Amino acid sequence: MGHQRGSAVLERGAAEAPIRVDTRAPGTTRRDRRRAVTLLGLTVVLPGTAQLAAGHRSLGRFALRVWLGVVGVAVLVGLLALVSRTAALTLLTHRWTLAVLQAVLLGIAVLWAVLLVDAWRLGRPDRLPRRDRRVLLVSLLVLLLVLPGGAAYAGMNVGAARAAMTSLFGAGEAAGAVDGRYNILLLGGDSGAGRTGLRPDSIQLASVDADTGRAVLFGFSRETEHISFRPGSVMAGLMPQGWTCGDECLLNGLYTWGQEHAKEFPPGTDDPGLVATTEAVEALSGLEIQYHVLVDLKGFRSLVDAVGGLDITVQRRTPIGSEAQIRGWIDAGERHLDGHDALWYARSRANSTNYERMARQRCVVTAMIRQLDPQTVVLNFGDIAKATKGVFRTNIPQDALASLGELAVKTKQQKITSVNFVPPLIEPWDYDPAVVHDTVAAAIERSEEAEEASAAAPATAPDAAPSTAPGAAPASPAADEAGEEGDGDEPRKQAVMERPGSDPDADTADLASVCSAG
């Protein structure tokens, strides 16, 4: 009995697990494998063709029309960019265009996923050997992740871009150039703990040629005093005597004053502090400012982390913490700073002068600009869009993004002239406003002459000596204080944008090298 029972068990086990033998011819297996791979490949290269060849033809025709339509629109936009890059940028940065693009990308993601799964089904994986079935399934999953997943990710990024643009850039008409130049006020402020309001510590004015993109960067000390506003300005009406109360009336204090006296400004003034600061810089420079950009260092930490940190060459050991309680150090050398360290590097006051702190802030902001390459933006766009909320404030309207974007491309390809209105060029607490105006005008004139000389260079013989253009005035002594790197010229002083940590006009021995942006 025992022997028979054991035999029965063996017979049932053999019946439940039959031995499978593949009786198909090798040629048939190769043909089925080739069919499955081809259908997936067709869906990758030209979505819809797999269905036209072996499946639901209506679905295939619809998908093919969608794909060809998308390619056709992309080609037209590319041709438009060749004819007018500004027009193409205007189209692509419009909020309605971004909304349509987001919907199209998400729709393509869904359609592509359906087509890939259907192409896999049409490949009849059940007729393939087990190993080929597994390879085909893994290939399908990878393709779903890369193609539809990539389209969906792009669609989400476009949506984040649209939301960020709507919150950061308002409506309104774009301002035109004044005397052929765009003048943009760049403010770096800090509203961190222990500070009353927001006080811009880094105050710079970028004056950019509207045609060539050649720029001059003017830096003003936060400690500038004795500011007399231009007649007819809002601040001239509020302060006929000017901002002239001594050490208590510094340039960077105007922002807080404006916020605290908002009721005294005309109705409808969105940001009284910015109005006060802008009109002060207009009075100092003699230039009309069209736009402003304010960066609040309080929220800078999250933005630095969103882009993966900043590469900065620290040339002087910088403390973390106050003079009374130093909690750590940022050592000298090439450093990759995360958001925490980058913020402390920009804020640290211990064992340093105000000029050095201003230089470090310019260095951090410049490092951010330089390292925001297209690859970094694409890979981290969602985090960047979230981090920029509350960090940047500007009055640049969406309608101006295209023209300013094209101008920025030109500017980045050229050398930058920089002038810093700090000692020994001027003493911010005791200076002649006419000297500041003359220096600004002379620096702009030199920049324009350098552009003309650069344009005429190809027509000049290699051994010909440079000459002054007819009717061009020679550079004034005040302009010699500006650090410029012209095409083929040796810089008289280090430009801020070349080494933003260097403050060539600062009257301190320890400011020759503060930092440089990687």
Coordinates of C-alpha atoms in Angstrom, one line a residue:
M1 CA 0.0 0.0 0.0
G2 CA 2.8 2.3 0.9
H3 CA 4.6 1.7 -2.4
Q4 CA 1.4 2.3 -4.4
R5 CA 0.7 5.6 -2.6
G6 CA 4.1 6.9 -3.4
S7 CA 3.7 6.0 -7.0
A8 CA 0.5 7.9 -7.2
V9 CA 2.1 11.0 -5.8
L10 CA 4.9 10.8 -8.4
E11 CA 2.4 10.4 -11.2
R12 CA 0.4 13.4 -10.1
G13 CA 3.5 15.6 -9.8
A14 CA 4.5 14.6 -13.3
A15 CA 1.1 15.4 -14.6
E16 CA 1.0 18.9 -13.0
A17 CA 4.4 19.9 -14.4
P18 CA 4.6 18.6 -17.9
I19 CA 7.7 19.1 -19.9
R20 CA 7.4 21.7 -22.6
V21 CA 9.2 21.2 -25.9
D22 CA 9.4 24.1 -28.5
T23 CA 8.6 22.4 -31.8
R24 CA 8.7 25.6 -33.9
A25 CA 11.2 26.0 -36.6
P26 CA 14.2 28.3 -36.0
G27 CA 13.2 30.5 -38.9
T28 CA 9.7 31.1 -37.4
T29 CA 11.2 32.2 -34.1
R30 CA 13.6 34.7 -35.8
R31 CA 10.7 36.0 -37.9
D32 CA 8.5 36.6 -34.8
R33 CA 11.3 38.2 -32.9
R34 CA 12.0 40.5 -35.9
R35 CA 8.4 41.5 -36.1
A36 CA 8.1 42.4 -32.4
V37 CA 11.2 44.5 -32.5
T38 CA 10.3 46.2 -35.7
L39 CA 6.8 47.2 -34.4
L40 CA 8.3 48.8 -31.3
G41 CA 11.0 50.5 -33.4
L42 CA 8.4 52.0 -35.7
T43 CA 6.5 53.4 -32.8
V44 CA 9.6 55.0 -31.4
V45 CA 10.7 56.6 -34.7
L46 CA 7.3 57.4 -36.3
P47 CA 4.4 56.8 -33.9
G48 CA 1.3 55.3 -35.5
T49 CA 3.1 53.4 -38.3
A50 CA 3.0 50.1 -36.3
Q51 CA -0.8 50.3 -36.1
L52 CA -1.0 51.2 -39.8
A53 CA 1.1 48.1 -40.6
A54 CA -0.5 45.5 -38.3
G55 CA -3.2 46.9 -36.1
H56 CA -5.9 49.5 -35.7
R57 CA -5.5 51.7 -38.8
S58 CA -7.7 54.5 -37.6
L59 CA -5.6 54.9 -34.4
G60 CA -2.5 54.8 -36.5
R61 CA -3.7 57.5 -38.9
F62 CA -4.7 59.7 -36.0
A63 CA -1.3 59.3 -34.3
L64 CA 0.6 59.9 -37.4
R65 CA -1.2 63.1 -38.2
V66 CA -0.6 64.3 -34.6
W67 CA 3.1 63.5 -34.9
L68 CA 3.6 65.1 -38.3
G69 CA 1.6 68.2 -37.1
V70 CA 3.9 68.6 -34.1
V71 CA 7.0 68.2 -36.2
G72 CA 5.6 70.7 -38.7
V73 CA 4.9 73.3 -36.0
A74 CA 8.4 72.8 -34.6
V75 CA 10.0 73.3 -38.0
L76 CA 8.0 76.5 -38.5
V77 CA 9.0 77.9 -35.1
G78 CA 12.6 77.0 -36.0
L79 CA 12.4 78.9 -39.3
L80 CA 10.8 81.8 -37.5
A81 CA 13.7 81.9 -35.1
L82 CA 16.1 82.1 -38.0
V83 CA 14.3 85.0 -39.4
S84 CA 13.5 86.8 -36.1
R85 CA 14.7 85.4 -32.9
T86 CA 12.8 88.0 -31.0
A87 CA 9.5 87.0 -32.7
A88 CA 10.1 83.3 -31.8
L89 CA 10.9 84.1 -28.2
T90 CA 7.8 86.3 -28.0
L91 CA 5.7 83.5 -29.2
L92 CA 7.3 80.8 -27.0
T93 CA 7.2 82.9 -23.8
H94 CA 3.5 83.9 -24.1
R95 CA 1.4 82.4 -21.4
W96 CA -1.2 81.1 -23.8
T97 CA 1.5 79.4 -25.9
L98 CA 2.9 77.8 -22.8
A99 CA -0.6 76.6 -21.8
V100 CA -1.2 75.0 -25.2
L101 CA 2.3 73.5 -25.2
Q102 CA 1.7 71.9 -21.8
A103 CA -1.5 70.3 -23.0
V104 CA 0.1 69.1 -26.2
L105 CA 3.0 67.5 -24.3
L106 CA 0.8 65.8 -21.8
G107 CA -1.5 64.5 -24.6
I108 CA 1.5 63.2 -26.6
A109 CA 2.7 61.4 -23.4
V110 CA -0.6 59.6 -23.1
L111 CA -0.9 58.8 -26.8
W112 CA 2.7 57.6 -27.1
A113 CA 2.2 55.3 -24.1
V114 CA -0.9 53.8 -25.7
L115 CA 0.9 53.2 -29.0
L116 CA 3.9 51.6 -27.4
V117 CA 1.8 49.1 -25.4
D118 CA -0.3 48.4 -28.5
A119 CA 2.8 47.8 -30.6
W120 CA 4.1 45.4 -27.9
R121 CA 0.8 43.5 -28.1
L122 CA 0.9 43.4 -31.9
G123 CA 4.3 41.9 -31.7
R124 CA 2.6 38.7 -30.2
P125 CA 5.0 38.2 -27.3
D126 CA 3.2 35.0 -26.4
R127 CA 4.7 33.4 -29.5
L128 CA 8.3 34.2 -28.5
P129 CA 10.6 32.1 -26.3
R130 CA 10.7 33.1 -22.6
R131 CA 14.0 34.9 -22.8
D132 CA 12.8 37.0 -25.8
R133 CA 9.6 37.8 -24.0
R134 CA 11.5 39.1 -21.0
V135 CA 13.8 41.2 -23.2
L136 CA 10.8 42.7 -25.1
L137 CA 9.0 43.5 -21.8
V138 CA 12.0 45.3 -20.3
S139 CA 12.5 47.2 -23.6
L140 CA 8.8 48.3 -23.4
L141 CA 9.2 49.5 -19.8
V142 CA 12.3 51.4 -20.7
L143 CA 10.7 53.1 -23.7
L144 CA 7.6 54.0 -21.6
L145 CA 9.9 55.6 -19.0
V146 CA 12.0 57.5 -21.5
L147 CA 9.5 58.6 -24.2
P148 CA 6.1 59.2 -22.7
G149 CA 7.7 59.8 -19.3
G150 CA 10.0 62.4 -20.9
A151 CA 7.1 64.1 -22.6
A152 CA 5.1 64.2 -19.4
Y153 CA 8.1 65.6 -17.5
A154 CA 8.5 68.3 -20.1
G155 CA 4.8 69.1 -19.9
M156 CA 5.0 69.5 -16.1
N157 CA 8.1 71.8 -16.5
V158 CA 6.3 73.9 -19.0
G159 CA 3.4 74.2 -16.6
A160 CA 5.8 75.2 -13.8
A161 CA 7.4 77.8 -16.2
R162 CA 4.0 79.3 -17.0
A163 CA 3.1 79.5 -13.3
A164 CA 6.5 81.1 -12.4
M165 CA 6.3 83.6 -15.2
T166 CA 2.7 84.6 -14.2
S167 CA 3.8 85.2 -10.6
L168 CA 7.2 86.8 -11.4
F169 CA 6.5 88.8 -14.5
G170 CA 3.4 90.9 -14.6
A171 CA 1.3 92.3 -17.4
G172 CA 1.8 95.7 -19.0
E173 CA 3.7 97.1 -22.0
A174 CA 7.4 96.8 -22.5
A175 CA 9.4 100.0 -21.9
G176 CA 11.4 101.3 -24.8
A177 CA 15.1 102.1 -24.8
V178 CA 16.2 105.5 -23.7
D179 CA 19.0 107.1 -25.8
G180 CA 19.5 103.7 -27.3
R181 CA 20.1 101.9 -23.9
Y182 CA 18.2 99.8 -21.4
N183 CA 19.1 100.7 -17.8
I184 CA 18.2 98.0 -15.3
L185 CA 18.6 98.4 -11.5
L186 CA 20.0 95.2 -9.8
L187 CA 19.4 95.0 -6.1
G188 CA 20.6 92.3 -3.7
G189 CA 18.7 92.6 -0.4
D190 CA 18.7 90.8 2.9
S191 CA 15.5 90.6 5.1
G192 CA 16.9 88.0 7.4
A193 CA 16.4 87.7 11.1
G194 CA 17.6 90.6 13.2
R195 CA 17.1 93.1 10.4
T196 CA 14.4 95.8 10.2
G197 CA 12.8 95.6 6.8
L198 CA 14.7 94.8 3.7
R199 CA 17.9 96.9 3.0
P200 CA 19.6 96.4 -0.4
D201 CA 23.3 95.7 0.3
S202 CA 24.3 95.2 -3.3
I203 CA 23.2 98.1 -5.6
Q204 CA 24.2 97.9 -9.2
L205 CA 23.0 99.6 -12.4
A206 CA 23.4 97.7 -15.7
S207 CA 23.3 100.0 -18.8
V208 CA 23.0 97.9 -21.9
D209 CA 23.2 99.1 -25.5
A210 CA 19.9 98.2 -27.1
D211 CA 21.4 97.1 -30.4
T212 CA 24.8 95.5 -29.6
G213 CA 24.2 94.3 -26.1
R214 CA 27.4 95.8 -24.8
A215 CA 27.0 96.6 -21.1
V216 CA 28.4 98.8 -18.5
L217 CA 27.9 97.9 -14.8
F218 CA 27.9 100.7 -12.2
G219 CA 28.2 99.7 -8.6
F220 CA 27.1 102.1 -5.8
S221 CA 28.1 101.8 -2.2
R222 CA 25.2 101.1 0.2
E223 CA 26.7 103.9 2.4
T224 CA 26.3 106.6 -0.2
E225 CA 25.0 109.8 1.4
H226 CA 23.8 113.3 0.4
I227 CA 21.4 112.3 -2.4
S228 CA 19.6 115.1 -4.1
F229 CA 16.7 113.9 -6.2
R230 CA 16.0 115.0 -9.8
P231 CA 13.4 117.8 -10.2
G232 CA 9.9 116.5 -11.0
S233 CA 10.5 113.0 -9.4
V234 CA 8.3 111.6 -6.7
M235 CA 11.1 111.7 -4.1
A236 CA 11.9 115.3 -5.0
G237 CA 8.3 116.1 -4.0
L238 CA 8.6 114.1 -0.7
M239 CA 12.1 115.3 0.1
P240 CA 12.8 118.7 -1.5
Q241 CA 15.9 118.9 0.6
G242 CA 17.1 115.5 -0.4
W243 CA 18.2 112.5 1.6
T244 CA 20.7 114.5 3.5
C245 CA 20.6 113.7 7.2
G246 CA 24.1 112.3 7.6
D247 CA 25.0 108.8 8.7
E248 CA 21.4 108.0 9.2
C249 CA 20.5 108.6 5.6
L250 CA 22.3 106.0 3.6
L251 CA 21.4 104.8 0.1
N252 CA 20.3 101.4 1.2
G253 CA 18.1 102.9 3.9
L254 CA 15.8 104.5 1.3
Y255 CA 14.0 101.2 0.7
T256 CA 12.9 100.8 4.3
W257 CA 12.0 104.5 4.5
G258 CA 9.8 104.1 1.4
Q259 CA 8.0 101.1 2.9
E260 CA 7.4 102.9 6.2
H261 CA 6.0 106.0 4.5
A262 CA 4.0 104.3 1.8
K263 CA 1.0 106.5 2.5
E264 CA 2.9 109.5 1.4
F265 CA 3.5 108.1 -2.1
P266 CA 1.0 108.6 -5.0
P267 CA -2.0 106.2 -4.9
G268 CA -1.3 103.0 -6.8
T269 CA 2.4 102.9 -6.0
D270 CA 3.1 99.1 -5.8
D271 CA 6.5 99.3 -4.0
P272 CA 7.4 102.6 -2.5
G273 CA 10.7 101.3 -1.3
L274 CA 11.8 100.5 -4.9
V275 CA 10.5 103.8 -6.2
A276 CA 12.7 105.6 -3.6
T277 CA 15.7 103.5 -4.4
T278 CA 15.3 103.7 -8.1
E279 CA 14.9 107.5 -8.1
A280 CA 18.0 107.8 -5.9
V281 CA 20.1 105.8 -8.4
E282 CA 18.7 107.8 -11.3
A283 CA 19.8 111.0 -9.5
L284 CA 23.2 109.6 -8.8
S285 CA 23.8 108.2 -12.3
G286 CA 21.9 110.7 -14.4
L287 CA 20.3 107.8 -16.3
E288 CA 16.6 106.9 -16.6
I289 CA 15.9 103.4 -15.3
Q290 CA 13.3 101.3 -17.1
Y291 CA 13.4 98.1 -15.0
H292 CA 14.5 96.7 -11.7
V293 CA 15.3 93.3 -10.3
L294 CA 15.4 92.6 -6.6
V295 CA 17.0 89.4 -5.2
D296 CA 16.1 88.7 -1.6
L297 CA 19.0 86.7 0.0
K298 CA 16.6 85.3 2.6
G299 CA 15.1 82.9 0.1
F300 CA 18.4 82.4 -1.8
R301 CA 19.2 79.2 0.1
S302 CA 16.4 77.2 -1.4
L303 CA 17.3 78.4 -4.9
V304 CA 21.0 77.4 -4.5
D305 CA 19.9 73.9 -3.3
A306 CA 17.5 73.7 -6.3
V307 CA 20.4 74.1 -8.8
G308 CA 22.7 71.7 -6.9
G309 CA 24.9 74.2 -5.2
L310 CA 27.4 76.9 -6.4
D311 CA 31.1 76.5 -7.3
I312 CA 33.0 79.5 -5.9
T313 CA 36.7 80.1 -5.3
V314 CA 36.9 81.4 -1.8
Q315 CA 40.1 83.4 -1.4
R316 CA 39.6 84.3 2.2
R317 CA 38.4 82.2 5.1
T318 CA 34.9 83.4 6.0
P319 CA 33.2 82.8 9.4
I320 CA 29.7 81.3 9.8
G321 CA 27.9 83.1 12.6
S322 CA 28.3 86.4 14.4
E323 CA 31.5 87.9 15.8
A324 CA 30.4 86.9 19.3
Q325 CA 29.6 83.3 18.3
I326 CA 31.4 81.9 15.2
R327 CA 29.9 78.4 14.6
G328 CA 32.1 77.4 11.7
W329 CA 34.2 78.5 8.8
I330 CA 34.1 78.5 5.0
D331 CA 37.7 77.7 4.2
A332 CA 39.6 79.3 1.3
G333 CA 40.0 77.4 -1.9
E334 CA 37.7 76.0 -4.6
R335 CA 34.4 75.2 -2.8
H336 CA 31.1 73.7 -3.8
L337 CA 28.7 75.6 -1.5
D338 CA 25.2 74.3 -0.6
G339 CA 22.4 76.7 0.1
H340 CA 23.3 77.1 3.8
D341 CA 26.9 77.9 3.2
A342 CA 26.3 80.1 0.2
L343 CA 23.8 82.2 2.2
W344 CA 26.3 82.6 5.1
Y345 CA 29.0 83.4 2.6
A346 CA 26.9 86.2 1.3
R347 CA 25.7 87.4 4.7
S348 CA 28.7 87.1 7.0
R349 CA 29.7 90.3 8.7
A350 CA 32.2 89.0 11.1
N351 CA 35.9 89.9 10.6
S352 CA 35.1 91.8 7.3
T353 CA 34.4 95.2 5.9
N354 CA 31.2 96.3 4.3
Y355 CA 33.0 96.5 0.9
E356 CA 34.1 92.9 1.2
R357 CA 30.6 91.8 2.1
M358 CA 29.2 93.6 -0.9
A359 CA 31.8 91.9 -3.1
R360 CA 30.9 88.5 -1.7
Q361 CA 27.2 89.1 -2.5
R362 CA 28.0 90.1 -6.0
C363 CA 30.1 87.0 -6.3
V364 CA 27.3 84.7 -5.2
V365 CA 24.8 86.2 -7.5
T366 CA 27.2 86.1 -10.4
A367 CA 28.0 82.5 -9.7
M368 CA 24.3 81.7 -9.8
I369 CA 23.9 83.4 -13.2
R370 CA 26.9 81.7 -14.7
Q371 CA 26.0 78.2 -13.5
L372 CA 22.3 78.4 -14.6
D373 CA 23.1 76.6 -17.9
P374 CA 20.3 75.1 -20.0
Q375 CA 21.1 71.5 -18.8
T376 CA 20.8 72.6 -15.1
V377 CA 17.6 74.5 -15.7
V378 CA 16.0 71.6 -17.6
L379 CA 16.9 68.9 -15.1
N380 CA 16.0 71.0 -12.0
F381 CA 13.3 73.3 -13.4
G382 CA 10.5 72.2 -11.1
D383 CA 12.6 72.9 -8.0
I384 CA 13.9 76.1 -9.4
A385 CA 10.4 77.4 -10.2
K386 CA 9.3 76.6 -6.6
A387 CA 12.4 78.2 -5.2
T388 CA 12.2 81.5 -7.1
K389 CA 8.9 82.3 -5.4
G390 CA 9.6 85.2 -3.1
V391 CA 13.3 85.4 -4.1
F392 CA 13.1 87.5 -7.2
R393 CA 10.9 90.6 -7.7
T394 CA 10.8 92.6 -10.8
N395 CA 8.7 95.0 -12.9
I396 CA 9.8 93.5 -16.2
P397 CA 6.6 92.6 -18.0
Q398 CA 6.1 89.3 -19.9
D399 CA 5.9 91.3 -23.2
A400 CA 9.6 92.4 -22.7
L401 CA 11.0 88.9 -22.0
A402 CA 11.7 88.1 -25.7
S403 CA 13.6 91.3 -26.5
L404 CA 15.5 91.3 -23.2
G405 CA 16.3 87.6 -23.6
E406 CA 17.8 88.2 -27.0
L407 CA 19.7 91.2 -25.7
A408 CA 21.0 89.1 -22.8
V409 CA 22.5 86.5 -25.2
K410 CA 24.4 89.3 -27.0
T411 CA 25.6 90.7 -23.6
K412 CA 26.9 87.4 -22.4
Q413 CA 29.1 87.1 -25.5
Q414 CA 30.9 90.4 -24.9
K415 CA 33.1 92.0 -22.3
I416 CA 31.7 94.0 -19.5
T417 CA 32.8 97.5 -18.4
S418 CA 32.5 98.0 -14.6
V419 CA 32.7 101.2 -12.5
N420 CA 32.4 101.0 -8.7
F421 CA 31.6 104.3 -6.9
V422 CA 33.6 103.6 -3.8
P423 CA 37.0 104.9 -2.6
P424 CA 39.3 106.1 -4.1
L425 CA 37.1 107.0 -7.1
I426 CA 34.7 108.8 -4.7
E427 CA 34.1 108.9 -1.0
P428 CA 30.4 107.9 -0.7
W429 CA 30.0 110.3 2.3
D430 CA 31.6 113.3 0.6
Y431 CA 31.6 113.5 -3.2
D432 CA 30.8 115.8 -6.1
P433 CA 27.6 114.5 -8.0
A434 CA 29.0 116.0 -11.2
V435 CA 32.0 113.6 -11.0
V436 CA 29.6 110.7 -10.8
H437 CA 27.6 111.9 -13.7
D438 CA 30.7 112.6 -15.8
T439 CA 32.2 109.1 -15.0
V440 CA 28.9 107.4 -16.0
A441 CA 28.8 109.3 -19.3
A442 CA 32.5 108.7 -20.0
A443 CA 32.2 105.0 -19.3
I444 CA 29.3 104.6 -21.6
E445 CA 31.0 106.6 -24.3
R446 CA 34.1 104.4 -24.0
S447 CA 32.0 101.3 -24.2
E448 CA 30.3 102.5 -27.4
E449 CA 33.7 103.5 -28.9
A450 CA 35.1 100.1 -28.1
E451 CA 32.1 98.5 -29.9
E452 CA 32.7 100.7 -33.0
A453 CA 36.4 99.8 -33.0
S454 CA 35.6 96.1 -32.7
A455 CA 33.2 96.4 -35.6
A456 CA 35.8 98.2 -37.7
A457 CA 38.6 95.8 -36.8
P458 CA 38.1 93.3 -39.7
A459 CA 38.5 96.1 -42.2
T460 CA 41.8 97.3 -40.6
A461 CA 45.1 95.9 -41.7
P462 CA 46.8 93.7 -39.1
D463 CA 49.8 96.0 -38.8
A464 CA 47.8 99.2 -38.7
A465 CA 47.9 101.2 -35.5
P466 CA 44.6 101.8 -33.8
S467 CA 43.2 105.3 -34.3
T468 CA 40.5 107.4 -32.8
A469 CA 37.3 107.6 -34.7
P470 CA 36.7 111.1 -36.3
G471 CA 34.9 113.3 -34.0
A472 CA 35.2 110.9 -31.0
A473 CA 36.1 112.6 -27.8
P474 CA 39.0 111.1 -25.9
A475 CA 38.2 109.3 -22.6
S476 CA 38.1 111.6 -19.6
P477 CA 40.3 111.0 -16.6
A478 CA 37.2 110.0 -14.7
A479 CA 36.6 107.2 -17.1
D480 CA 40.0 105.9 -16.5
E481 CA 38.8 104.8 -13.1
A482 CA 36.5 102.3 -14.8
G483 CA 37.7 98.8 -15.2
E484 CA 37.2 97.7 -18.8
E485 CA 38.0 94.7 -20.9
G486 CA 37.7 95.7 -24.5
D487 CA 38.3 93.5 -27.5
G488 CA 42.1 93.2 -27.7
D489 CA 42.7 95.8 -24.9
E490 CA 44.5 95.1 -21.7
P491 CA 42.2 95.8 -18.7
R492 CA 43.1 98.8 -16.7
K493 CA 41.5 97.2 -13.6
Q494 CA 39.7 93.9 -13.0
A495 CA 36.1 94.0 -14.1
V496 CA 33.4 93.0 -11.6
M497 CA 31.8 90.5 -13.9
E498 CA 35.2 88.9 -14.7
R499 CA 36.1 88.6 -11.0
P500 CA 33.1 89.8 -9.1
G501 CA 34.9 89.5 -5.8
S502 CA 37.5 92.0 -6.7
D503 CA 36.6 95.5 -5.8
P504 CA 39.4 97.5 -7.6
D505 CA 38.2 100.9 -6.3
A506 CA 37.9 99.9 -2.7
D507 CA 40.4 101.7 -0.5
T508 CA 41.3 98.7 1.6
A509 CA 44.4 96.5 1.2
D510 CA 42.5 93.2 1.8
L511 CA 40.0 93.5 -1.0
A512 CA 42.3 92.6 -3.9
S513 CA 40.9 89.1 -3.9
V514 CA 37.7 88.1 -2.2
C515 CA 36.3 85.4 -4.4
S516 CA 35.6 84.4 -7.9
A517 CA 32.6 82.6 -9.4
G518 CA 33.0 79.2 -11.1

